[in-house]
Amino acid sequence: MGWLVSLLGSSVGKKWMMAVTGFAFLGFLAAHFAGNLTVFGGRESFNGYAQKLQSLGPILHLFRAGLIACALVHITTGLLLFLQNRRARPVGYQVAASAGGRTLSSRTMPYTGLLILAFVVFHLFHFTFVPPAPLTIFDRVAAAFRRPELVALYTAMMVVVALHVRHGFWSAFQTIGAHHPKYMPWIFALSLAAAFATAIGFGSLPILVAALV
Amino acid sequence: MSQTIRLTLKIWRQKGPADPGRFETVAVDGVSTDMSFLEMLDVVNEKRILEGGEPIAFDHDCREGICGSCGAVVNGRPHGHLRGTTLCQLHMRHFRDGDTIVIEPFRARAFPVIKDLVVDRSALDRLIQAGGYVSVNTGSAPEANTLPVPPDRAERAMDAAACIGCGACVAACPNASAMLFTSAKVSHLALLPQGRPEAARRVLAMVRAMDACGFGNCSNHRECEMTCPKEISIVHIARLNREALKAGFLSPEA
Ligand code: FES
């Protein structure tokens, strides 16, 4: 047991935990996206999807528990890494320059991460931890996205998520050692594709719902 | 064609580890564009010594880009802005007349400043002591063909072995992480049959030493590979991660 604690507590171990939990979130995003699409089937289809999810009972709770565990690990490890990294350079440079490695996405990871955390909490109280009646989930979503400020908030947040995905996706592969001259170009391309899919796929939803529903 | 240029240097001056340090502005005239960056500093220092002043301390040795002694942060870039070049090999023709150049030491908690631009990089030696070696018996050399090494593998090991241990990767990393240096050593030895017997112990020991020295963690910013004067790739960091996974979960080493 001691070996596992010291292994996961090491700098590379902490990064593995970030990568593995990050992969779990990517899987969750894909599933969440598929579920969202049912909103375009109208009230019946979206409410039906929500009911089906609820009817899963223990399985749903298991998934939720897993996601919460992943979130706890990702957030605490991320914060720990952030603080350690700041401590590793107590005196900074007079001139800040980049050799071209850093991207907007890579330099903002801790900040986009914290924004996403705040958004997820808001989103859960907004749409998930709500009574099923008298308003159905479809009514709630439709009502929410009739308010332009909520459309703007949700869409902007999806761009933030996309930024996080942009660096997190390929980074997770690199961190678990999956770097191969044959596949790395694909992983980089997929990383960009996943970011665009997040921004456009999720980000357009509030706008489309506002326009169509 | 040789030209001379006029420069304003803003150089970090620090009397010793305990001194808070400050920037000093020095105007230099008549800098030949054929000079290397270090020769330019030599000229400044010679003038200072003649005037009875304190010369600017900086590290250097081979001055041909192979020893890894030199290195300062020039306008925010370790070893200056030229790709794949050490500071001693950076020439003044890459600067323009009237330029202001800010020169700072490598900054990292693990690299305390000794004086001016000289930092203590012995943390890198501690990493090597932790595992950057192979244990072999002395005596007559074994017959070469007993250990076949495919040429592509030898090439990849050489790419990692090109590391001169200057520490620019640490200086360039936003997190002051030593992952590129450490991974170059781990990768170089892990790729060769001579390094395999100790591979698991080596990677775990070097990661532990890296953390103990107070370096930051790798965030895959890639500033290191863009800055490395030997252009060592983060492919080696991925190999370190892979070696550490294998060693940590599958080998008996702890
Ligand atoms: S002095 Fe040897 S590498 Fe620059």
Short mmCIF file of C-alpha atoms and ligand atoms in Angstrom, two decimals:
data_model
loop_
_atom_site.label_atom_id
_atom_site.label_comp_id
_atom_site.label_asym_id
_atom_site.label_seq_id
_atom_site.Cartn_x
_atom_site.Cartn_y
_atom_site.Cartn_z
CA MET A 1 0.00 0.00 0.00
CA GLY A 2 2.87 2.34 0.87
CA TRP A 3 4.33 1.90 -2.59
CA LEU A 4 1.05 2.94 -4.21
CA VAL A 5 0.74 6.07 -2.10
CA SER A 6 4.28 7.17 -2.86
CA LEU A 7 3.90 6.26 -6.55
CA LEU A 8 0.68 8.25 -6.99
CA GLY A 9 2.02 11.03 -4.80
CA SER A 10 5.07 11.55 -7.02
CA SER A 11 5.05 14.21 -9.71
CA VAL A 12 4.38 11.69 -12.48
CA GLY A 13 1.82 9.85 -10.33
CA LYS A 14 -0.17 13.02 -9.79
CA LYS A 15 -0.14 13.63 -13.53
CA TRP A 16 -1.41 10.09 -14.19
CA MET A 17 -4.34 10.76 -11.87
CA MET A 18 -5.09 13.98 -13.77
CA ALA A 19 -4.93 12.07 -17.06
CA VAL A 20 -7.08 9.10 -16.03
CA THR A 21 -9.78 11.25 -14.42
CA GLY A 22 -9.54 13.57 -17.42
CA PHE A 23 -10.27 10.64 -19.72
CA ALA A 24 -13.29 9.80 -17.58
CA PHE A 25 -14.59 13.35 -18.02
CA LEU A 26 -14.06 13.16 -21.77
CA GLY A 27 -16.17 9.98 -21.82
CA PHE A 28 -18.80 11.72 -19.72
CA LEU A 29 -18.84 14.71 -22.10
CA ALA A 30 -19.44 12.39 -25.06
CA ALA A 31 -22.32 10.63 -23.29
CA HIS A 32 -23.79 13.93 -22.09
CA PHE A 33 -23.63 15.25 -25.63
CA ALA A 34 -25.46 12.23 -27.03
CA GLY A 35 -28.15 12.67 -24.38
CA ASN A 36 -28.51 16.37 -25.17
CA LEU A 37 -29.39 15.59 -28.76
CA THR A 38 -32.73 14.13 -27.62
CA VAL A 39 -33.85 17.70 -26.89
CA PHE A 40 -34.30 18.19 -30.62
CA GLY A 41 -36.83 15.34 -30.64
CA GLY A 42 -39.11 17.63 -28.64
CA ARG A 43 -40.65 17.51 -25.17
CA GLU A 44 -41.51 13.80 -25.20
CA SER A 45 -38.15 12.60 -26.35
CA PHE A 46 -36.14 14.78 -23.93
CA ASN A 47 -38.32 14.02 -20.91
CA GLY A 48 -38.29 10.37 -21.89
CA TYR A 49 -34.50 10.42 -21.92
CA ALA A 50 -34.43 12.07 -18.49
CA GLN A 51 -36.86 9.49 -17.13
CA LYS A 52 -34.86 6.63 -18.55
CA LEU A 53 -31.75 7.98 -16.83
CA GLN A 54 -33.63 8.24 -13.52
CA SER A 55 -35.02 4.73 -13.90
CA LEU A 56 -31.49 3.33 -14.00
CA GLY A 57 -31.50 3.79 -10.21
CA PRO A 58 -28.45 2.18 -8.64
CA ILE A 59 -26.50 2.23 -11.91
CA LEU A 60 -27.04 5.97 -12.19
CA HIS A 61 -25.90 6.40 -8.60
CA LEU A 62 -22.82 4.32 -9.29
CA PHE A 63 -21.92 6.51 -12.25
CA ARG A 64 -22.57 9.64 -10.24
CA ALA A 65 -20.40 8.41 -7.40
CA GLY A 66 -17.67 7.58 -9.90
CA LEU A 67 -17.84 11.04 -11.44
CA ILE A 68 -17.79 12.73 -8.05
CA ALA A 69 -14.76 10.65 -7.05
CA CYS A 70 -13.03 11.59 -10.30
CA ALA A 71 -13.89 15.24 -9.74
CA LEU A 72 -12.48 15.18 -6.22
CA VAL A 73 -9.26 13.60 -7.42
CA HIS A 74 -8.95 15.90 -10.44
CA ILE A 75 -9.62 19.06 -8.45
CA THR A 76 -7.44 18.35 -5.41
CA THR A 77 -4.57 16.98 -7.48
CA GLY A 78 -4.87 19.87 -9.93
CA LEU A 79 -4.76 22.44 -7.15
CA LEU A 80 -1.82 20.69 -5.52
CA LEU A 81 0.09 20.67 -8.82
CA PHE A 82 -0.78 24.31 -9.42
CA LEU A 83 0.55 25.35 -6.01
CA GLN A 84 3.67 23.19 -6.28
CA ASN A 85 4.41 24.58 -9.72
CA ARG A 86 4.14 28.13 -8.47
CA ARG A 87 6.41 27.33 -5.56
CA ALA A 88 9.00 25.82 -7.91
CA ARG A 89 9.85 29.31 -9.20
CA PRO A 90 9.73 31.76 -6.32
CA VAL A 91 11.48 34.54 -8.26
CA GLY A 92 10.02 35.09 -11.71
CA TYR A 93 11.51 36.58 -14.84
CA GLN A 94 11.60 40.27 -15.63
CA VAL A 95 10.81 39.52 -19.25
CA ALA A 96 8.13 36.91 -19.87
CA ALA A 97 8.62 35.25 -23.23
CA SER A 98 7.57 32.00 -24.83
CA ALA A 99 9.60 29.83 -27.17
CA GLY A 100 6.34 28.87 -28.84
CA GLY A 101 5.35 25.86 -26.75
CA ARG A 102 2.63 27.36 -24.59
CA THR A 103 -0.82 27.92 -25.96
CA LEU A 104 -3.73 29.95 -24.67
CA SER A 105 -5.22 26.63 -23.73
CA SER A 106 -2.19 25.27 -21.87
CA ARG A 107 -1.51 28.43 -19.91
CA THR A 108 -5.08 28.77 -18.70
CA MET A 109 -5.64 25.15 -17.57
CA PRO A 110 -5.92 25.87 -13.82
CA TYR A 111 -8.20 28.85 -14.43
CA THR A 112 -10.47 27.22 -17.01
CA GLY A 113 -10.60 24.24 -14.64
CA LEU A 114 -11.83 26.36 -11.72
CA LEU A 115 -14.35 28.15 -13.95
CA ILE A 116 -15.67 24.78 -15.10
CA LEU A 117 -16.00 23.66 -11.48
CA ALA A 118 -18.07 26.75 -10.65
CA PHE A 119 -20.17 26.23 -13.75
CA VAL A 120 -20.78 22.54 -13.04
CA VAL A 121 -22.06 23.37 -9.55
CA PHE A 122 -24.38 26.03 -11.01
CA HIS A 123 -25.51 23.69 -13.79
CA LEU A 124 -26.29 20.85 -11.36
CA PHE A 125 -28.47 23.10 -9.21
CA HIS A 126 -29.99 24.59 -12.31
CA PHE A 127 -31.06 21.40 -14.12
CA THR A 128 -30.18 18.28 -12.13
CA PHE A 129 -31.04 18.75 -8.46
CA VAL A 130 -34.53 20.01 -9.18
CA PRO A 131 -37.93 18.46 -8.44
CA PRO A 132 -39.36 16.55 -11.44
CA ALA A 133 -42.77 18.27 -11.13
CA PRO A 134 -44.67 20.45 -11.85
CA LEU A 135 -42.11 21.64 -14.42
CA THR A 136 -40.59 18.87 -16.51
CA ILE A 137 -36.91 19.08 -17.36
CA PHE A 138 -37.82 20.01 -20.92
CA ASP A 139 -39.87 22.98 -19.67
CA ARG A 140 -37.00 24.08 -17.46
CA VAL A 141 -34.45 23.93 -20.26
CA ALA A 142 -36.76 25.66 -22.70
CA ALA A 143 -37.57 28.39 -20.16
CA ALA A 144 -33.92 28.87 -19.24
CA PHE A 145 -32.79 29.36 -22.80
CA ARG A 146 -35.48 31.91 -23.47
CA ARG A 147 -33.33 34.14 -21.28
CA PRO A 148 -30.50 35.58 -23.38
CA GLU A 149 -28.15 35.97 -20.39
CA LEU A 150 -28.36 32.23 -19.70
CA VAL A 151 -27.80 31.39 -23.36
CA ALA A 152 -24.72 33.63 -23.29
CA LEU A 153 -23.46 32.08 -20.04
CA TYR A 154 -23.89 28.49 -21.20
CA THR A 155 -22.38 29.13 -24.62
CA ALA A 156 -19.42 31.05 -23.20
CA MET A 157 -18.80 28.29 -20.68
CA MET A 158 -18.71 25.72 -23.45
CA VAL A 159 -15.88 27.69 -25.06
CA VAL A 160 -14.07 27.54 -21.71
CA VAL A 161 -14.60 23.77 -21.59
CA ALA A 162 -13.32 23.53 -25.17
CA LEU A 163 -10.13 25.36 -24.18
CA HIS A 164 -9.61 22.93 -21.31
CA VAL A 165 -10.22 19.96 -23.63
CA ARG A 166 -7.83 21.33 -26.24
CA HIS A 167 -4.79 20.94 -23.97
CA GLY A 168 -6.15 18.24 -21.68
CA PHE A 169 -6.92 15.72 -24.41
CA TRP A 170 -3.46 15.26 -25.96
CA SER A 171 -1.80 16.00 -22.64
CA ALA A 172 -3.53 13.01 -21.06
CA PHE A 173 -2.09 10.72 -23.74
CA GLN A 174 1.39 12.18 -23.29
CA THR A 175 1.16 11.77 -19.53
CA ILE A 176 0.31 8.08 -19.65
CA GLY A 177 3.20 7.64 -22.06
CA ALA A 178 1.15 7.21 -25.23
CA HIS A 179 3.38 9.19 -27.56
CA HIS A 180 4.19 7.48 -30.79
CA PRO A 181 5.47 9.03 -34.01
CA LYS A 182 2.74 7.22 -35.96
CA TYR A 183 -0.19 8.22 -33.78
CA MET A 184 0.80 11.55 -32.24
CA PRO A 185 -0.32 13.61 -35.25
CA TRP A 186 -3.74 11.95 -34.94
CA ILE A 187 -3.91 12.59 -31.24
CA PHE A 188 -3.09 16.27 -31.82
CA ALA A 189 -5.74 16.46 -34.54
CA LEU A 190 -8.29 14.66 -32.35
CA SER A 191 -7.50 17.05 -29.54
CA LEU A 192 -8.39 20.00 -31.74
CA ALA A 193 -11.43 18.18 -33.12
CA ALA A 194 -12.65 17.38 -29.60
CA ALA A 195 -12.26 21.04 -28.62
CA PHE A 196 -14.23 22.22 -31.64
CA ALA A 197 -16.86 19.53 -31.11
CA THR A 198 -17.26 20.71 -27.51
CA ALA A 199 -17.47 24.38 -28.41
CA ILE A 200 -19.81 23.89 -31.35
CA GLY A 201 -21.71 20.79 -30.23
CA PHE A 202 -22.47 21.96 -26.71
CA GLY A 203 -22.13 25.67 -27.32
CA SER A 204 -24.70 25.83 -30.10
CA LEU A 205 -27.30 23.90 -28.12
CA PRO A 206 -28.63 26.80 -26.00
CA ILE A 207 -28.82 28.95 -29.14
CA LEU A 208 -30.62 26.26 -31.12
CA VAL A 209 -32.99 25.53 -28.25
CA ALA A 210 -33.76 29.23 -27.95
CA ALA A 211 -34.41 29.43 -31.67
CA LEU A 212 -36.33 26.20 -32.21
CA VAL A 213 -38.19 25.39 -29.02
CA MET B 1 30.43 41.75 -43.16
CA SER B 2 31.45 42.72 -39.72
CA GLN B 3 29.62 45.63 -38.20
CA THR B 4 29.53 47.19 -34.82
CA ILE B 5 26.36 47.83 -32.88
CA ARG B 6 25.43 49.74 -29.79
CA LEU B 7 23.43 48.00 -27.06
CA THR B 8 21.81 48.65 -23.73
CA LEU B 9 22.15 45.72 -21.36
CA LYS B 10 19.96 45.27 -18.32
CA ILE B 11 21.85 42.69 -16.33
CA TRP B 12 20.89 40.95 -13.12
CA ARG B 13 23.50 41.70 -10.45
CA GLN B 14 23.53 39.78 -7.20
CA LYS B 15 26.51 39.76 -4.85
CA GLY B 16 25.73 36.38 -3.32
CA PRO B 17 22.96 33.94 -2.44
CA ALA B 18 21.69 36.17 0.37
CA ASP B 19 21.75 39.42 -1.61
CA PRO B 20 18.30 40.41 -2.94
CA GLY B 21 19.87 41.48 -6.25
CA ARG B 22 18.88 44.14 -8.76
CA PHE B 23 19.13 45.02 -12.43
CA GLU B 24 22.03 47.13 -13.62
CA THR B 25 21.87 49.03 -16.88
CA VAL B 26 25.03 49.04 -18.94
CA ALA B 27 25.51 50.87 -22.22
CA VAL B 28 27.93 49.14 -24.58
CA ASP B 29 29.27 50.58 -27.75
CA GLY B 30 31.21 49.11 -30.63
CA VAL B 31 30.02 45.51 -30.25
CA SER B 32 31.23 43.54 -33.26
CA THR B 33 28.45 41.46 -34.79
CA ASP B 34 31.00 38.65 -35.19
CA MET B 35 31.27 38.30 -31.42
CA SER B 36 29.44 35.62 -29.52
CA PHE B 37 27.16 36.68 -26.72
CA LEU B 38 29.75 35.62 -24.15
CA GLU B 39 32.52 37.50 -25.94
CA MET B 40 30.36 40.58 -25.76
CA LEU B 41 30.11 40.05 -21.99
CA ASP B 42 33.91 39.54 -21.90
CA VAL B 43 34.39 42.94 -23.50
CA VAL B 44 32.07 44.52 -20.93
CA ASN B 45 33.95 42.75 -18.13
CA GLU B 46 37.43 43.72 -19.37
CA LYS B 47 36.41 47.33 -19.44
CA ARG B 48 35.00 47.01 -15.93
CA ILE B 49 38.13 45.38 -14.58
CA LEU B 50 40.29 48.18 -16.06
CA GLU B 51 38.00 50.69 -14.41
CA GLY B 52 38.33 48.85 -11.10
CA GLY B 53 34.73 47.60 -11.12
CA GLU B 54 33.29 44.21 -10.32
CA PRO B 55 32.97 41.99 -13.42
CA ILE B 56 29.68 40.29 -14.22
CA ALA B 57 29.84 36.65 -13.17
CA PHE B 58 28.57 34.11 -15.70
CA ASP B 59 29.18 30.41 -16.33
CA HIS B 60 31.01 29.17 -19.40
CA ASP B 61 33.57 26.58 -20.39
CA CYS B 62 33.82 25.07 -23.88
CA ARG B 63 32.23 27.98 -25.74
CA GLU B 64 31.40 25.62 -28.56
CA GLY B 65 27.98 24.46 -27.49
CA ILE B 66 28.88 21.06 -26.08
CA CYS B 67 29.60 21.34 -22.36
CA GLY B 68 26.36 22.78 -21.00
CA SER B 69 28.09 25.27 -18.69
CA CYS B 70 26.80 28.48 -20.19
CA GLY B 71 23.30 29.77 -20.06
CA ALA B 72 21.41 32.86 -19.03
CA VAL B 73 17.96 34.09 -19.85
CA VAL B 74 18.16 36.66 -22.64
CA ASN B 75 15.01 38.71 -23.20
CA GLY B 76 13.00 36.02 -21.46
CA ARG B 77 14.48 33.11 -23.42
CA PRO B 78 17.06 30.73 -21.92
CA HIS B 79 20.13 30.77 -24.23
CA GLY B 80 18.47 33.55 -26.23
CA HIS B 81 15.96 33.45 -29.03
CA LEU B 82 17.82 31.31 -31.56
CA ARG B 83 16.51 27.72 -31.89
CA GLY B 84 18.88 24.89 -31.02
CA THR B 85 21.69 27.18 -29.87
CA THR B 86 23.55 27.59 -26.60
CA LEU B 87 24.30 31.08 -25.35
CA CYS B 88 28.00 30.69 -26.22
CA GLN B 89 27.02 29.95 -29.82
CA LEU B 90 24.60 32.85 -30.12
CA HIS B 91 26.23 35.61 -32.11
CA MET B 92 25.68 39.31 -31.88
CA ARG B 93 24.62 39.48 -35.53
CA HIS B 94 21.25 38.25 -34.29
CA PHE B 95 20.78 41.57 -32.50
CA ARG B 96 20.13 44.99 -33.94
CA ASP B 97 21.79 48.30 -33.32
CA GLY B 98 20.12 50.08 -30.42
CA ASP B 99 18.59 46.91 -28.91
CA THR B 100 17.97 46.67 -25.19
CA ILE B 101 18.83 43.20 -23.91
CA VAL B 102 17.61 41.96 -20.54
CA ILE B 103 19.90 39.28 -19.10
CA GLU B 104 18.71 37.23 -16.13
CA PRO B 105 19.88 34.05 -14.45
CA PHE B 106 17.98 30.75 -14.82
CA ARG B 107 15.17 30.97 -12.30
CA ALA B 108 14.04 27.96 -10.29
CA ARG B 109 13.79 27.09 -6.62
CA ALA B 110 16.10 24.15 -7.35
CA PHE B 111 18.67 26.48 -8.99
CA PRO B 112 19.60 29.09 -6.36
CA VAL B 113 21.60 32.06 -7.61
CA ILE B 114 25.24 32.00 -6.53
CA LYS B 115 26.29 35.30 -8.05
CA ASP B 116 24.95 37.51 -10.87
CA LEU B 117 24.11 35.09 -13.68
CA VAL B 118 25.66 32.02 -12.07
CA VAL B 119 23.21 29.54 -10.57
CA ASP B 120 23.82 26.35 -8.63
CA ARG B 121 22.72 23.51 -10.90
CA SER B 122 23.98 20.71 -8.66
CA ALA B 123 20.37 19.50 -8.41
CA LEU B 124 20.95 18.04 -11.88
CA ASP B 125 23.98 16.18 -10.53
CA ARG B 126 21.81 14.77 -7.75
CA LEU B 127 19.43 13.48 -10.41
CA ILE B 128 22.30 11.75 -12.20
CA GLN B 129 23.53 10.28 -8.91
CA ALA B 130 20.04 8.90 -8.32
CA GLY B 131 20.08 6.79 -11.48
CA GLY B 132 21.60 8.42 -14.54
CA TYR B 133 24.21 5.68 -14.97
CA VAL B 134 24.68 2.00 -15.71
CA SER B 135 26.57 -0.34 -13.41
CA VAL B 136 29.16 -2.37 -15.29
CA ASN B 137 32.15 -4.35 -14.20
CA THR B 138 35.48 -3.00 -15.24
CA GLY B 139 37.82 -5.26 -17.13
CA SER B 140 38.13 -6.24 -20.73
CA ALA B 141 35.39 -4.87 -22.97
CA PRO B 142 32.81 -7.45 -24.05
CA GLU B 143 32.73 -8.58 -27.67
CA ALA B 144 30.69 -5.96 -29.54
CA ASN B 145 28.29 -8.37 -31.21
CA THR B 146 27.11 -9.89 -27.94
CA LEU B 147 24.77 -6.92 -27.45
CA PRO B 148 23.09 -6.14 -30.74
CA VAL B 149 21.54 -2.64 -30.89
CA PRO B 150 19.36 -1.87 -33.93
CA PRO B 151 20.53 1.34 -35.60
CA ASP B 152 17.20 3.18 -35.21
CA ARG B 153 17.26 2.42 -31.49
CA ALA B 154 20.83 3.63 -31.25
CA GLU B 155 19.75 6.80 -33.04
CA ARG B 156 16.88 7.41 -30.66
CA ALA B 157 19.15 6.79 -27.67
CA MET B 158 21.63 9.24 -29.19
CA ASP B 159 18.90 11.86 -29.58
CA ALA B 160 18.36 11.67 -25.83
CA ALA B 161 22.07 11.44 -25.07
CA ALA B 162 22.59 14.74 -26.89
CA CYS B 163 21.52 16.43 -23.63
CA ILE B 164 24.37 18.59 -22.33
CA GLY B 165 22.71 19.12 -18.95
CA CYS B 166 22.60 22.91 -19.19
CA GLY B 167 19.28 23.21 -17.36
CA ALA B 168 17.63 25.47 -19.94
CA CYS B 169 14.60 23.15 -19.93
CA VAL B 170 14.08 23.92 -16.25
CA ALA B 171 14.60 27.64 -16.86
CA ALA B 172 12.14 27.65 -19.77
CA CYS B 173 9.45 25.56 -18.09
CA PRO B 174 6.67 27.71 -16.63
CA ASN B 175 6.68 25.23 -13.73
CA ALA B 176 10.48 24.96 -13.41
CA SER B 177 10.14 21.24 -14.01
CA ALA B 178 13.16 19.08 -14.80
CA MET B 179 11.18 16.50 -16.76
CA LEU B 180 13.01 17.00 -20.06
CA PHE B 181 16.43 16.59 -18.47
CA THR B 182 15.36 13.59 -16.39
CA SER B 183 13.54 11.97 -19.27
CA ALA B 184 16.54 12.40 -21.57
CA LYS B 185 18.63 10.36 -19.13
CA VAL B 186 15.93 7.76 -18.46
CA SER B 187 15.15 7.43 -22.15
CA HIS B 188 18.75 7.27 -23.30
CA LEU B 189 19.50 4.36 -20.98
CA ALA B 190 16.12 2.63 -21.27
CA LEU B 191 16.54 2.35 -25.04
CA LEU B 192 19.82 0.48 -24.79
CA PRO B 193 20.33 -3.10 -23.63
CA GLN B 194 23.02 -1.94 -21.20
CA GLY B 195 20.45 0.22 -19.45
CA ARG B 196 17.60 -2.29 -19.23
CA PRO B 197 18.69 -4.24 -16.12
CA GLU B 198 18.45 -1.11 -13.95
CA ALA B 199 15.63 0.61 -15.87
CA ALA B 200 12.87 0.14 -13.30
CA ARG B 201 14.97 1.16 -10.33
CA ARG B 202 16.44 4.08 -12.28
CA VAL B 203 13.18 5.72 -13.34
CA LEU B 204 11.62 5.50 -9.88
CA ALA B 205 14.75 6.77 -8.15
CA MET B 206 15.16 9.65 -10.59
CA VAL B 207 11.53 10.73 -10.26
CA ARG B 208 11.90 10.65 -6.49
CA ALA B 209 15.10 12.70 -6.65
CA MET B 210 13.45 15.16 -9.04
CA ASP B 211 10.60 15.74 -6.60
CA ALA B 212 13.00 16.01 -3.64
CA CYS B 213 15.04 18.72 -5.40
CA GLY B 214 12.02 21.02 -5.54
CA PHE B 215 11.42 21.06 -9.28
CA GLY B 216 7.86 21.63 -10.49
CA ASN B 217 5.64 19.17 -12.33
CA CYS B 218 5.32 18.77 -16.07
CA SER B 219 2.21 20.39 -17.59
CA ASN B 220 3.12 19.57 -21.19
CA HIS B 221 3.62 23.22 -22.13
CA ARG B 222 6.43 22.13 -24.47
CA GLU B 223 8.52 25.21 -23.72
CA CYS B 224 11.41 22.86 -22.84
CA GLU B 225 11.67 21.15 -26.21
CA MET B 226 11.35 24.49 -27.99
CA THR B 227 14.18 25.93 -25.87
CA CYS B 228 16.57 22.96 -25.62
CA PRO B 229 19.82 23.82 -27.43
CA LYS B 230 20.03 20.15 -28.46
CA GLU B 231 16.35 20.12 -29.49
CA ILE B 232 15.49 17.13 -27.34
CA SER B 233 11.87 16.14 -27.85
CA ILE B 234 9.11 15.56 -25.30
CA VAL B 235 8.83 12.08 -26.81
CA HIS B 236 11.36 11.27 -24.11
CA ILE B 237 9.05 12.64 -21.42
CA ALA B 238 6.36 10.26 -22.66
CA ARG B 239 8.89 7.42 -22.47
CA LEU B 240 9.72 8.40 -18.88
CA ASN B 241 6.00 8.34 -18.06
CA ARG B 242 5.70 4.91 -19.67
CA GLU B 243 8.81 3.57 -17.95
CA ALA B 244 7.55 4.89 -14.63
CA LEU B 245 4.14 3.25 -15.12
CA LYS B 246 5.79 -0.07 -15.94
CA ALA B 247 8.26 0.19 -13.08
CA GLY B 248 5.71 1.45 -10.57
CA PHE B 249 2.96 -1.08 -11.23
CA LEU B 250 4.67 -4.10 -12.76
CA SER B 251 8.16 -4.34 -11.29
CA PRO B 252 9.05 -5.37 -7.74
CA GLU B 253 10.86 -2.02 -7.28
CA ALA B 254 9.26 0.50 -4.97
S1 FES C 1 30.12 27.17 -22.80
FE1 FES C 1 29.99 25.06 -23.21
S2 FES C 1 27.97 24.94 -24.02
FE2 FES C 1 28.25 27.07 -23.86
#
